[in-house]
């Protein structure tokens, strides 16, 4: 079979073929894996306490209730712990499932807005975006939020599509008309419910895509369909029930409105602080960098659609252009700017990139400006393909490159760089074989190397090993079987300070690195104990993590303390200690 036969085969089974493209990129993790402290490790340990304590209401950190965010992703991870145990696979399973759902929903939305060819290619491009694949290997809310948003948009499109079909049918098909009303009611129920599900998952962020969807919803025909659909209103009510019950039950448990105050307080904090504000133009340069090279083709796809403006329906224009643009503007206006916020835009950018590539396949003459553009792009990326393997080989040989120190993290990029470069070298030569409407090999020259590049990232553990330095140090810790079976507490009554209150925010007595390490220790410690505030309350012969302190500090603060402490080991600013019992001193 040649490549054209494979394309025909995959066209017959688009959803299965997308699964074949997607799942291997999610499963390959190499032989090393570790969590990222913020925010992956934080969600992982909150889910751990939910699972181990059976308290499904309270997101906590070492016994301290923390209601600065909603609890949806923690519930999903805790459920994964129940099914597969406490490990990195369980932590990242909800994100992986959401990734697969998002890819398939991108295809479904693309078939409605464009056609099956663009839809399939756009869904495949989504899995070739570096930021998307990286987040799919990370236990955060972002991938799941995108899946919920796409589900809601797909349901809204189904309402309009079903209604159009019923209106265009013959009057004799009255039964079909009534059935379409029932189907619209169900789709409305689903669309409305996604608002509540999104809030349970990501809090107030769900209102950003809702606002961005207004230009699509206020169309003269559609807003009547949506406003008169009882399923949407019922879905809104049913969707918010889980969040409402969680907040009400939490307020009752803690005897006040603390959960609600903290939830709104976090929104107010993020809207005013400059801690996470890299500038108003942050997304303009970070987004193209994190999804290279697909942002370039998304821009070309936007031009293609704009030139066909008069021939496109309103749904295609409003959802493929206006919606992602509105999302981009709204996210840029918010003071807190994180690169993963733009995950919500990526499915539509992938579809726009697919529009560009499919348009290239329809070039009919070598004299057209489009042909000259594609020729220039082909030679430019082939030239880049020559440089990339050279850079990768230099890194593999551990040679300095423009005074850059070759760290183990940089070395993991060597193989993917070589793979991508060797594949892209052929783009120009494949384009030279151009014939009108016949360039599947040229398309393959773009996408197959990109897919194997993502696969090699996973093979090198670059996607799964988020904290390699911590993993290396933790693996050498002298936690033998005896200690592993004992609960290891957290002691915050240090002699170096007046103690600290661990929370999701770094305490003043903790450096950023110490706080990150505490989060990771809270996940990887085999058996967690309790948070103990005073050394005198630590049971004899028990173990605890505490801030790393020197013997001199002990002597200065509590001279009699040294003989009661056995220092077992240390890692990144933290000591594992054992309190020696009084009986053992005799």
Coordinates of C-alpha atoms in Angstrom, one line a residue, residues 161-184:
X161 CA -27.9 21.7 12.6
X162 CA -30.9 19.6 13.7
X163 CA -33.2 22.6 13.5
X164 CA -32.0 23.4 10.0
X165 CA -32.6 19.8 8.9
X166 CA -36.1 19.8 10.3
X167 CA -37.0 23.1 8.7
X168 CA -35.8 22.0 5.3
X169 CA -37.7 18.7 5.4
X170 CA -41.0 18.1 3.8
X171 CA -44.2 19.1 5.6
X172 CA -45.3 15.4 5.4
X173 CA -42.4 14.6 7.8
X174 CA -44.2 16.0 10.8
X175 CA -43.0 13.2 13.0
X176 CA -39.4 14.0 12.1
X177 CA -40.1 17.6 13.1
X178 CA -41.3 16.7 16.5
X179 CA -38.5 14.3 17.0
X180 CA -36.0 17.0 16.1
X181 CA -37.5 19.2 18.8
X182 CA -36.9 16.4 21.3
X183 CA -33.3 15.9 20.1
X184 CA -32.7 19.7 20.4

